[in-house]
Amino acid sequence: ILTPGQQLAVAILALTLGTFTVLENLMVLCVILHSHTLRSRPSYHFIASLAVADLIGSIIFVYSFLDFHVLHRKDSQNVFLFKLAGVIASFTASVGSLFLTAIDRYISIHRPMAYKRIVTKTKAVIAFTVMWTISIVISLLPLLGWNCKRLNSVCSDIFPLIDENYLMFWIGMTTILVLFIIYAYMFILWKSHHHAVRMMSRSSQRSVIVYTAEGTRVQTIRGEQARMDLRLAKTLVLILVALIICWGPLLAIMVYDLFGKVNDFI
């Protein structure tokens, strides 16, 4: 139980970080919504989806954190599972948005000639709509009955009422997505680095030659566009790193919860 001084410190810290995160994501959304150029590019639809997920997640997490640690309110089973569903949905949608962005960037580098045909604005909207639908459905499963109280099964030590099989399913799905994202961005950075080296060696030219992994010539593109792809790839890698730093410890504790016993120290 926190002392009044600790409660005040927690409240100030949570509100400060929460406000910063909310304003940051609102700024990203405003920039994208007010730019016709960005709105016309499918990549920024996925980035906007990521900003919305992080915005919702920040609001729900800060509210739930303060509600429990500072106000000490005790929710009913359904209210608790509903709040937890909001956190799960936002985090799943955040990882899903990064997953879609990784696919988008992977296609733009691996199949540049077919990119505009494969990745269209309509397909982008359908993709993140399906992704959000899946994220919401998965997050609502405990509320709909996949919980340890309804099934009389083993509960998670971290999340009361959450069935360990559900936690294992969610962690496994998230891990697979993150591993693919890391692979895709490693490939993108490797490919973009070669493009950047080629551009610097041909700085007087307005275009560069793009090659497939097999070394065959496929297309010429403007150097500025290649530099933009490289900057976007680096930005997305930083976002991924920040996501792993922020949520990695919690995921690690979740994995430990599945295979060990979470003590009071943890």
PDB file of N, CA and C in Angstrom, residues 1-100:
ATOM      1  N   ILE A   1       0.855  -1.190   0.000  1.00  0.00           N
ATOM      2  CA  ILE A   1       0.000   0.000   0.000  1.00  0.00           C
ATOM      3  C   ILE A   1       0.886   1.234   0.000  1.00  0.00           C
ATOM      4  N   LEU A   2       0.585   2.171  -0.885  1.00  0.00           N
ATOM      5  CA  LEU A   2       1.392   3.381  -1.006  1.00  0.00           C
ATOM      6  C   LEU A   2       1.023   4.399   0.064  1.00  0.00           C
ATOM      7  N   THR A   3       2.040   5.125   0.510  1.00  0.00           N
ATOM      8  CA  THR A   3       1.798   6.231   1.437  1.00  0.00           C
ATOM      9  C   THR A   3       1.224   7.413   0.670  1.00  0.00           C
ATOM     10  N   PRO A   4       0.625   8.410   1.357  1.00  0.00           N
ATOM     11  CA  PRO A   4       0.096   9.585   0.653  1.00  0.00           C
ATOM     12  C   PRO A   4       1.140  10.285  -0.208  1.00  0.00           C
ATOM     13  N   GLY A   5       2.388  10.358   0.287  1.00  0.00           N
ATOM     14  CA  GLY A   5       3.449  10.976  -0.507  1.00  0.00           C
ATOM     15  C   GLY A   5       3.761  10.180  -1.755  1.00  0.00           C
ATOM     16  N   GLN A   6       3.802   8.855  -1.616  1.00  0.00           N
ATOM     17  CA  GLN A   6       4.054   7.997  -2.777  1.00  0.00           C
ATOM     18  C   GLN A   6       2.906   8.061  -3.774  1.00  0.00           C
ATOM     19  N   GLN A   7       1.680   8.138  -3.273  1.00  0.00           N
ATOM     20  CA  GLN A   7       0.523   8.257  -4.155  1.00  0.00           C
ATOM     21  C   GLN A   7       0.597   9.543  -4.977  1.00  0.00           C
ATOM     22  N   LEU A   8       0.997  10.648  -4.330  1.00  0.00           N
ATOM     23  CA  LEU A   8       1.126  11.920  -5.040  1.00  0.00           C
ATOM     24  C   LEU A   8       2.214  11.841  -6.104  1.00  0.00           C
ATOM     25  N   ALA A   9       3.347  11.201  -5.759  1.00  0.00           N
ATOM     26  CA  ALA A   9       4.443  11.057  -6.716  1.00  0.00           C
ATOM     27  C   ALA A   9       4.018  10.214  -7.916  1.00  0.00           C
ATOM     28  N   VAL A  10       3.307   9.108  -7.634  1.00  0.00           N
ATOM     29  CA  VAL A  10       2.826   8.240  -8.709  1.00  0.00           C
ATOM     30  C   VAL A  10       1.835   8.989  -9.602  1.00  0.00           C
ATOM     31  N   ALA A  11       0.947   9.753  -8.969  1.00  0.00           N
ATOM     32  CA  ALA A  11      -0.050  10.498  -9.744  1.00  0.00           C
ATOM     33  C   ALA A  11       0.614  11.529 -10.646  1.00  0.00           C
ATOM     34  N   ILE A  12       1.591  12.261 -10.121  1.00  0.00           N
ATOM     35  CA  ILE A  12       2.284  13.286 -10.918  1.00  0.00           C
ATOM     36  C   ILE A  12       3.059  12.644 -12.069  1.00  0.00           C
ATOM     37  N   LEU A  13       3.765  11.547 -11.779  1.00  0.00           N
ATOM     38  CA  LEU A  13       4.543  10.861 -12.813  1.00  0.00           C
ATOM     39  C   LEU A  13       3.644  10.305 -13.907  1.00  0.00           C
ATOM     40  N   ALA A  14       2.561   9.632 -13.505  1.00  0.00           N
ATOM     41  CA  ALA A  14       1.646   9.036 -14.481  1.00  0.00           C
ATOM     42  C   ALA A  14       0.974  10.103 -15.337  1.00  0.00           C
ATOM     43  N   LEU A  15       0.526  11.190 -14.706  1.00  0.00           N
ATOM     44  CA  LEU A  15      -0.124  12.255 -15.456  1.00  0.00           C
ATOM     45  C   LEU A  15       0.851  12.968 -16.397  1.00  0.00           C
ATOM     46  N   THR A  16       2.083  13.157 -15.946  1.00  0.00           N
ATOM     47  CA  THR A  16       3.088  13.822 -16.782  1.00  0.00           C
ATOM     48  C   THR A  16       3.421  12.982 -18.010  1.00  0.00           C
ATOM     49  N   LEU A  17       3.762  11.714 -17.777  1.00  0.00           N
ATOM     50  CA  LEU A  17       4.100  10.829 -18.898  1.00  0.00           C
ATOM     51  C   LEU A  17       2.892  10.596 -19.797  1.00  0.00           C
ATOM     52  N   GLY A  18       1.726  10.439 -19.174  1.00  0.00           N
ATOM     53  CA  GLY A  18       0.514  10.212 -19.964  1.00  0.00           C
ATOM     54  C   GLY A  18       0.175  11.407 -20.840  1.00  0.00           C
ATOM     55  N   THR A  19       0.278  12.601 -20.271  1.00  0.00           N
ATOM     56  CA  THR A  19      -0.007  13.819 -21.043  1.00  0.00           C
ATOM     57  C   THR A  19       0.972  13.978 -22.197  1.00  0.00           C
ATOM     58  N   PHE A  20       2.253  13.718 -21.921  1.00  0.00           N
ATOM     59  CA  PHE A  20       3.279  13.812 -22.978  1.00  0.00           C
ATOM     60  C   PHE A  20       2.980  12.839 -24.109  1.00  0.00           C
ATOM     61  N   THR A  21       2.637  11.593 -23.759  1.00  0.00           N
ATOM     62  CA  THR A  21       2.356  10.572 -24.775  1.00  0.00           C
ATOM     63  C   THR A  21       1.119  10.929 -25.587  1.00  0.00           C
ATOM     64  N   VAL A  22       0.078  11.409 -24.915  1.00  0.00           N
ATOM     65  CA  VAL A  22      -1.153  11.793 -25.607  1.00  0.00           C
ATOM     66  C   VAL A  22      -0.884  12.942 -26.571  1.00  0.00           C
ATOM     67  N   LEU A  23      -0.185  13.978 -26.115  1.00  0.00           N
ATOM     68  CA  LEU A  23       0.109  15.133 -26.973  1.00  0.00           C
ATOM     69  C   LEU A  23       1.001  14.739 -28.147  1.00  0.00           C
ATOM     70  N   GLU A  24       1.945  13.851 -27.894  1.00  0.00           N
ATOM     71  CA  GLU A  24       2.845  13.400 -28.953  1.00  0.00           C
ATOM     72  C   GLU A  24       2.075  12.694 -30.062  1.00  0.00           C
ATOM     73  N   ASN A  25       1.186  11.790 -29.678  1.00  0.00           N
ATOM     74  CA  ASN A  25       0.420  11.048 -30.685  1.00  0.00           C
ATOM     75  C   ASN A  25      -0.620  11.930 -31.367  1.00  0.00           C
ATOM     76  N   LEU A  26      -1.186  12.886 -30.632  1.00  0.00           N
ATOM     77  CA  LEU A  26      -2.102  13.842 -31.255  1.00  0.00           C
ATOM     78  C   LEU A  26      -1.382  14.683 -32.300  1.00  0.00           C
ATOM     79  N   MET A  27      -0.129  15.051 -32.010  1.00  0.00           N
ATOM     80  CA  MET A  27       0.647  15.833 -32.961  1.00  0.00           C
ATOM     81  C   MET A  27       0.897  15.036 -34.244  1.00  0.00           C
ATOM     82  N   VAL A  28       1.219  13.754 -34.082  1.00  0.00           N
ATOM     83  CA  VAL A  28       1.444  12.897 -35.250  1.00  0.00           C
ATOM     84  C   VAL A  28       0.178  12.813 -36.099  1.00  0.00           C
ATOM     85  N   LEU A  29      -0.971  12.615 -35.446  1.00  0.00           N
ATOM     86  CA  LEU A  29      -2.238  12.524 -36.174  1.00  0.00           C
ATOM     87  C   LEU A  29      -2.569  13.834 -36.880  1.00  0.00           C
ATOM     88  N   CYS A  30      -2.326  14.964 -36.217  1.00  0.00           N
ATOM     89  CA  CYS A  30      -2.615  16.266 -36.825  1.00  0.00           C
ATOM     90  C   CYS A  30      -1.754  16.505 -38.058  1.00  0.00           C
ATOM     91  N   VAL A  31      -0.474  16.133 -37.976  1.00  0.00           N
ATOM     92  CA  VAL A  31       0.431  16.309 -39.123  1.00  0.00           C
ATOM     93  C   VAL A  31      -0.046  15.484 -40.308  1.00  0.00           C
ATOM     94  N   ILE A  32      -0.428  14.234 -40.050  1.00  0.00           N
ATOM     95  CA  ILE A  32      -0.876  13.362 -41.137  1.00  0.00           C
ATOM     96  C   ILE A  32      -2.210  13.832 -41.714  1.00  0.00           C
ATOM     97  N   LEU A  33      -3.151  14.195 -40.847  1.00  0.00           N
ATOM     98  CA  LEU A  33      -4.482  14.598 -41.307  1.00  0.00           C
ATOM     99  C   LEU A  33      -4.460  15.924 -42.078  1.00  0.00           C
ATOM    100  N   HIS A  34      -3.516  16.804 -41.764  1.00  0.00           N
ATOM    101  CA  HIS A  34      -3.463  18.109 -42.418  1.00  0.00           C
ATOM    102  C   HIS A  34      -2.563  18.123 -43.649  1.00  0.00           C
ATOM    103  N   SER A  35      -1.989  16.977 -43.994  1.00  0.00           N
ATOM    104  CA  SER A  35      -1.126  16.894 -45.169  1.00  0.00           C
ATOM    105  C   SER A  35      -1.751  15.960 -46.200  1.00  0.00           C
ATOM    106  N   HIS A  36      -2.126  16.518 -47.338  1.00  0.00           N
ATOM    107  CA  HIS A  36      -2.711  15.690 -48.396  1.00  0.00           C
ATOM    108  C   HIS A  36      -1.706  14.680 -48.914  1.00  0.00           C
ATOM    109  N   THR A  37      -0.428  15.078 -48.971  1.00  0.00           N
ATOM    110  CA  THR A  37       0.619  14.179 -49.469  1.00  0.00           C
ATOM    111  C   THR A  37       0.753  12.958 -48.566  1.00  0.00           C
ATOM    112  N   LEU A  38       0.777  13.189 -47.255  1.00  0.00           N
ATOM    113  CA  LEU A  38       0.907  12.066 -46.322  1.00  0.00           C
ATOM    114  C   LEU A  38      -0.340  11.196 -46.314  1.00  0.00           C
ATOM    115  N   ARG A  39      -1.521  11.827 -46.400  1.00  0.00           N
ATOM    116  CA  ARG A  39      -2.767  11.040 -46.400  1.00  0.00           C
ATOM    117  C   ARG A  39      -2.882  10.165 -47.631  1.00  0.00           C
ATOM    118  N   SER A  40      -2.224  10.534 -48.711  1.00  0.00           N
ATOM    119  CA  SER A  40      -2.325   9.758 -49.944  1.00  0.00           C
ATOM    120  C   SER A  40      -1.365   8.575 -49.972  1.00  0.00           C
ATOM    121  N   ARG A  41      -0.440   8.512 -49.006  1.00  0.00           N
ATOM    122  CA  ARG A  41       0.534   7.422 -48.964  1.00  0.00           C
ATOM    123  C   ARG A  41       0.082   6.352 -47.964  1.00  0.00           C
ATOM    124  N   PRO A  42      -0.071   5.090 -48.412  1.00  0.00           N
ATOM    125  CA  PRO A  42      -0.534   4.021 -47.520  1.00  0.00           C
ATOM    126  C   PRO A  42       0.320   3.870 -46.265  1.00  0.00           C
ATOM    127  N   SER A  43       1.619   4.144 -46.363  1.00  0.00           N
ATOM    128  CA  SER A  43       2.504   3.991 -45.200  1.00  0.00           C
ATOM    129  C   SER A  43       2.012   4.806 -44.020  1.00  0.00           C
ATOM    130  N   TYR A  44       1.529   6.014 -44.307  1.00  0.00           N
ATOM    131  CA  TYR A  44       1.121   6.913 -43.228  1.00  0.00           C
ATOM    132  C   TYR A  44      -0.262   6.573 -42.676  1.00  0.00           C
ATOM    133  N   HIS A  45      -1.028   5.764 -43.406  1.00  0.00           N
ATOM    134  CA  HIS A  45      -2.260   5.219 -42.827  1.00  0.00           C
ATOM    135  C   HIS A  45      -1.917   4.286 -41.665  1.00  0.00           C
ATOM    136  N   PHE A  46      -0.871   3.481 -41.865  1.00  0.00           N
ATOM    137  CA  PHE A  46      -0.453   2.561 -40.811  1.00  0.00           C
ATOM    138  C   PHE A  46       0.183   3.309 -39.639  1.00  0.00           C
ATOM    139  N   ILE A  47       0.928   4.373 -39.937  1.00  0.00           N
ATOM    140  CA  ILE A  47       1.514   5.180 -38.865  1.00  0.00           C
ATOM    141  C   ILE A  47       0.419   5.889 -38.074  1.00  0.00           C
ATOM    142  N   ALA A  48      -0.616   6.359 -38.774  1.00  0.00           N
ATOM    143  CA  ALA A  48      -1.753   6.976 -38.075  1.00  0.00           C
ATOM    144  C   ALA A  48      -2.454   5.948 -37.187  1.00  0.00           C
ATOM    145  N   SER A  49      -2.587   4.726 -37.681  1.00  0.00           N
ATOM    146  CA  SER A  49      -3.187   3.650 -36.882  1.00  0.00           C
ATOM    147  C   SER A  49      -2.354   3.388 -35.636  1.00  0.00           C
ATOM    148  N   LEU A  50      -1.025   3.414 -35.784  1.00  0.00           N
ATOM    149  CA  LEU A  50      -0.126   3.234 -34.643  1.00  0.00           C
ATOM    150  C   LEU A  50      -0.316   4.355 -33.626  1.00  0.00           C
ATOM    151  N   ALA A  51      -0.450   5.586 -34.116  1.00  0.00           N
ATOM    152  CA  ALA A  51      -0.637   6.730 -33.211  1.00  0.00           C
ATOM    153  C   ALA A  51      -1.965   6.628 -32.463  1.00  0.00           C
ATOM    154  N   VAL A  52      -3.018   6.203 -33.152  1.00  0.00           N
ATOM    155  CA  VAL A  52      -4.330   6.044 -32.508  1.00  0.00           C
ATOM    156  C   VAL A  52      -4.259   4.970 -31.424  1.00  0.00           C
ATOM    157  N   ALA A  53      -3.590   3.843 -31.744  1.00  0.00           N
ATOM    158  CA  ALA A  53      -3.463   2.755 -30.765  1.00  0.00           C
ATOM    159  C   ALA A  53      -2.704   3.218 -29.529  1.00  0.00           C
ATOM    160  N   ASP A  54      -1.597   3.926 -29.736  1.00  0.00           N
ATOM    161  CA  ASP A  54      -0.806   4.407 -28.599  1.00  0.00           C
ATOM    162  C   ASP A  54      -1.560   5.478 -27.815  1.00  0.00           C
ATOM    163  N   LEU A  55      -2.340   6.292 -28.513  1.00  0.00           N
ATOM    164  CA  LEU A  55      -3.137   7.327 -27.844  1.00  0.00           C
ATOM    165  C   LEU A  55      -4.186   6.698 -26.928  1.00  0.00           C
ATOM    166  N   ILE A  56      -4.926   5.734 -27.465  1.00  0.00           N
ATOM    167  CA  ILE A  56      -5.953   5.055 -26.674  1.00  0.00           C
ATOM    168  C   ILE A  56      -5.323   4.297 -25.514  1.00  0.00           C
ATOM    169  N   GLY A  57      -4.224   3.597 -25.802  1.00  0.00           N
ATOM    170  CA  GLY A  57      -3.549   2.836 -24.770  1.00  0.00           C
ATOM    171  C   GLY A  57      -3.048   3.713 -23.633  1.00  0.00           C
ATOM    172  N   SER A  58      -2.509   4.877 -23.968  1.00  0.00           N
ATOM    173  CA  SER A  58      -2.001   5.799 -22.947  1.00  0.00           C
ATOM    174  C   SER A  58      -3.121   6.284 -22.035  1.00  0.00           C
ATOM    175  N   ILE A  59      -4.245   6.662 -22.634  1.00  0.00           N
ATOM    176  CA  ILE A  59      -5.367   7.168 -21.841  1.00  0.00           C
ATOM    177  C   ILE A  59      -5.916   6.091 -20.910  1.00  0.00           C
ATOM    178  N   ILE A  60      -6.152   4.889 -21.454  1.00  0.00           N
ATOM    179  CA  ILE A  60      -6.721   3.809 -20.641  1.00  0.00           C
ATOM    180  C   ILE A  60      -5.751   3.371 -19.557  1.00  0.00           C
ATOM    181  N   PHE A  61      -4.459   3.251 -19.911  1.00  0.00           N
ATOM    182  CA  PHE A  61      -3.479   2.768 -18.944  1.00  0.00           C
ATOM    183  C   PHE A  61      -3.300   3.753 -17.788  1.00  0.00           C
ATOM    184  N   VAL A  62      -3.178   5.046 -18.103  1.00  0.00           N
ATOM    185  CA  VAL A  62      -3.000   6.056 -17.051  1.00  0.00           C
ATOM    186  C   VAL A  62      -4.232   6.107 -16.149  1.00  0.00           C
ATOM    187  N   TYR A  63      -5.418   6.068 -16.756  1.00  0.00           N
ATOM    188  CA  TYR A  63      -6.651   6.102 -15.963  1.00  0.00           C
ATOM    189  C   TYR A  63      -6.740   4.890 -15.047  1.00  0.00           C
ATOM    190  N   SER A  64      -6.474   3.700 -15.590  1.00  0.00           N
ATOM    191  CA  SER A  64      -6.566   2.475 -14.791  1.00  0.00           C
ATOM    192  C   SER A  64      -5.501   2.443 -13.704  1.00  0.00           C
ATOM    193  N   PHE A  65      -4.308   2.929 -14.040  1.00  0.00           N
ATOM    194  CA  PHE A  65      -3.200   2.932 -13.078  1.00  0.00           C
ATOM    195  C   PHE A  65      -3.527   3.837 -11.892  1.00  0.00           C
ATOM    196  N   LEU A  66      -4.000   5.046 -12.180  1.00  0.00           N
ATOM    197  CA  LEU A  66      -4.347   5.980 -11.105  1.00  0.00           C
ATOM    198  C   LEU A  66      -5.564   5.487 -10.325  1.00  0.00           C
ATOM    199  N   ASP A  67      -6.504   4.897 -11.026  1.00  0.00           N
ATOM    200  CA  ASP A  67      -7.719   4.408 -10.387  1.00  0.00           C
ATOM    201  C   ASP A  67      -7.407   3.332  -9.349  1.00  0.00           C
ATOM    202  N   PHE A  68      -6.417   2.494  -9.658  1.00  0.00           N
ATOM    203  CA  PHE A  68      -6.083   1.386  -8.768  1.00  0.00           C
ATOM    204  C   PHE A  68      -5.096   1.801  -7.677  1.00  0.00           C
ATOM    205  N   HIS A  69      -3.992   2.475  -8.077  1.00  0.00           N
ATOM    206  CA  HIS A  69      -2.919   2.759  -7.124  1.00  0.00           C
ATOM    207  C   HIS A  69      -3.152   4.006  -6.284  1.00  0.00           C
ATOM    208  N   VAL A  70      -3.917   4.960  -6.792  1.00  0.00           N
ATOM    209  CA  VAL A  70      -4.119   6.220  -6.067  1.00  0.00           C
ATOM    210  C   VAL A  70      -5.510   6.287  -5.443  1.00  0.00           C
ATOM    211  N   LEU A  71      -6.531   6.000  -6.243  1.00  0.00           N
ATOM    212  CA  LEU A  71      -7.906   6.094  -5.741  1.00  0.00           C
ATOM    213  C   LEU A  71      -8.370   4.820  -5.041  1.00  0.00           C
ATOM    214  N   HIS A  72      -7.673   3.716  -5.312  1.00  0.00           N
ATOM    215  CA  HIS A  72      -7.962   2.423  -4.670  1.00  0.00           C
ATOM    216  C   HIS A  72      -9.402   1.964  -4.897  1.00  0.00           C
ATOM    217  N   ARG A  73      -9.899   2.168  -6.089  1.00  0.00           N
ATOM    218  CA  ARG A  73     -11.242   1.694  -6.400  1.00  0.00           C
ATOM    219  C   ARG A  73     -11.204   0.203  -6.734  1.00  0.00           C
ATOM    220  N   LYS A  74     -12.214  -0.502  -6.295  1.00  0.00           N
ATOM    221  CA  LYS A  74     -12.332  -1.919  -6.597  1.00  0.00           C
ATOM    222  C   LYS A  74     -13.440  -2.128  -7.616  1.00  0.00           C
ATOM    223  N   ASP A  75     -13.028  -2.612  -8.792  1.00  0.00           N
ATOM    224  CA  ASP A  75     -13.984  -2.816  -9.878  1.00  0.00           C
ATOM    225  C   ASP A  75     -14.626  -4.190  -9.796  1.00  0.00           C
ATOM    226  N   SER A  76     -15.772  -4.301 -10.406  1.00  0.00           N
ATOM    227  CA  SER A  76     -16.401  -5.614 -10.547  1.00  0.00           C
ATOM    228  C   SER A  76     -15.616  -6.419 -11.579  1.00  0.00           C
ATOM    229  N   GLN A  77     -15.929  -7.697 -11.676  1.00  0.00           N
ATOM    230  CA  GLN A  77     -15.216  -8.571 -12.609  1.00  0.00           C
ATOM    231  C   GLN A  77     -15.330  -8.065 -14.048  1.00  0.00           C
ATOM    232  N   ASN A  78     -16.532  -7.715 -14.472  1.00  0.00           N
ATOM    233  CA  ASN A  78     -16.727  -7.285 -15.847  1.00  0.00           C
ATOM    234  C   ASN A  78     -16.054  -5.950 -16.136  1.00  0.00           C
ATOM    235  N   VAL A  79     -16.098  -5.023 -15.176  1.00  0.00           N
ATOM    236  CA  VAL A  79     -15.447  -3.719 -15.370  1.00  0.00           C
ATOM    237  C   VAL A  79     -13.941  -3.894 -15.477  1.00  0.00           C
ATOM    238  N   PHE A  80     -13.370  -4.741 -14.610  1.00  0.00           N
ATOM    239  CA  PHE A  80     -11.932  -4.994 -14.655  1.00  0.00           C
ATOM    240  C   PHE A  80     -11.524  -5.587 -16.003  1.00  0.00           C
ATOM    241  N   LEU A  81     -12.274  -6.598 -16.466  1.00  0.00           N
ATOM    242  CA  LEU A  81     -11.954  -7.245 -17.734  1.00  0.00           C
ATOM    243  C   LEU A  81     -12.156  -6.285 -18.907  1.00  0.00           C
ATOM    244  N   PHE A  82     -13.116  -5.364 -18.789  1.00  0.00           N
ATOM    245  CA  PHE A  82     -13.338  -4.378 -19.850  1.00  0.00           C
ATOM    246  C   PHE A  82     -12.162  -3.405 -19.928  1.00  0.00           C
ATOM    247  N   LYS A  83     -11.683  -2.936 -18.781  1.00  0.00           N
ATOM    248  CA  LYS A  83     -10.516  -2.046 -18.762  1.00  0.00           C
ATOM    249  C   LYS A  83      -9.286  -2.755 -19.316  1.00  0.00           C
ATOM    250  N   LEU A  84      -9.104  -4.003 -18.894  1.00  0.00           N
ATOM    251  CA  LEU A  84      -7.966  -4.774 -19.373  1.00  0.00           C
ATOM    252  C   LEU A  84      -8.067  -5.016 -20.877  1.00  0.00           C
ATOM    253  N   ALA A  85      -9.285  -5.199 -21.371  1.00  0.00           N
ATOM    254  CA  ALA A  85      -9.494  -5.379 -22.814  1.00  0.00           C
ATOM    255  C   ALA A  85      -9.034  -4.146 -23.580  1.00  0.00           C
ATOM    256  N   GLY A  86      -9.259  -2.960 -23.011  1.00  0.00           N
ATOM    257  CA  GLY A  86      -8.807  -1.737 -23.663  1.00  0.00           C
ATOM    258  C   GLY A  86      -7.298  -1.690 -23.791  1.00  0.00           C
ATOM    259  N   VAL A  87      -6.590  -2.086 -22.730  1.00  0.00           N
ATOM    260  CA  VAL A  87      -5.120  -2.110 -22.768  1.00  0.00           C
ATOM    261  C   VAL A  87      -4.632  -3.154 -23.766  1.00  0.00           C
ATOM    262  N   ILE A  88      -5.226  -4.348 -23.735  1.00  0.00           N
ATOM    263  CA  ILE A  88      -4.821  -5.425 -24.643  1.00  0.00           C
ATOM    264  C   ILE A  88      -5.085  -5.034 -26.089  1.00  0.00           C
ATOM    265  N   ALA A  89      -6.259  -4.455 -26.350  1.00  0.00           N
ATOM    266  CA  ALA A  89      -6.614  -4.063 -27.724  1.00  0.00           C
ATOM    267  C   ALA A  89      -5.660  -3.005 -28.255  1.00  0.00           C
ATOM    268  N   SER A  90      -5.341  -1.998 -27.444  1.00  0.00           N
ATOM    269  CA  SER A  90      -4.465  -0.926 -27.905  1.00  0.00           C
ATOM    270  C   SER A  90      -3.046  -1.426 -28.154  1.00  0.00           C
ATOM    271  N   PHE A  91      -2.540  -2.275 -27.255  1.00  0.00           N
ATOM    272  CA  PHE A  91      -1.187  -2.793 -27.458  1.00  0.00           C
ATOM    273  C   PHE A  91      -1.140  -3.739 -28.660  1.00  0.00           C
ATOM    274  N   THR A  92      -2.147  -4.600 -28.798  1.00  0.00           N
ATOM    275  CA  THR A  92      -2.196  -5.513 -29.945  1.00  0.00           C
ATOM    276  C   THR A  92      -2.296  -4.731 -31.244  1.00  0.00           C
ATOM    277  N   ALA A  93      -3.123  -3.676 -31.261  1.00  0.00           N
ATOM    278  CA  ALA A  93      -3.255  -2.842 -32.457  1.00  0.00           C
ATOM    279  C   ALA A  93      -1.966  -2.078 -32.737  1.00  0.00           C
ATOM    280  N   SER A  94      -1.238  -1.703 -31.687  1.00  0.00           N
ATOM    281  CA  SER A  94       0.042  -1.017 -31.868  1.00  0.00           C
ATOM    282  C   SER A  94       1.048  -1.929 -32.557  1.00  0.00           C
ATOM    283  N   VAL A  95       1.152  -3.161 -32.060  1.00  0.00           N
ATOM    284  CA  VAL A  95       2.054  -4.135 -32.691  1.00  0.00           C
ATOM    285  C   VAL A  95       1.554  -4.479 -34.089  1.00  0.00           C
ATOM    286  N   GLY A  96       0.224  -4.603 -34.245  1.00  0.00           N
ATOM    287  CA  GLY A  96      -0.343  -4.893 -35.558  1.00  0.00           C
ATOM    288  C   GLY A  96      -0.065  -3.791 -36.565  1.00  0.00           C
ATOM    289  N   SER A  97      -0.110  -2.533 -36.125  1.00  0.00           N
ATOM    290  CA  SER A  97       0.187  -1.409 -37.012  1.00  0.00           C
ATOM    291  C   SER A  97       1.647  -1.434 -37.452  1.00  0.00           C
ATOM    292  N   LEU A  98       2.545  -1.745 -36.511  1.00  0.00           N
ATOM    293  CA  LEU A  98       3.956  -1.889 -36.868  1.00  0.00           C
ATOM    294  C   LEU A  98       4.161  -3.057 -37.831  1.00  0.00           C
ATOM    295  N   PHE A  99       3.376  -4.122 -37.631  1.00  0.00           N
ATOM    296  CA  PHE A  99       3.448  -5.283 -38.523  1.00  0.00           C
ATOM    297  C   PHE A  99       3.041  -4.901 -39.946  1.00  0.00           C
ATOM    298  N   LEU A 100       1.936  -4.168 -40.074  1.00  0.00           N
ATOM    299  CA  LEU A 100       1.485  -3.732 -41.395  1.00  0.00           C
ATOM    300  C   LEU A 100       2.472  -2.764 -42.028  1.00  0.00           C
TER     301      LEU A 100
END
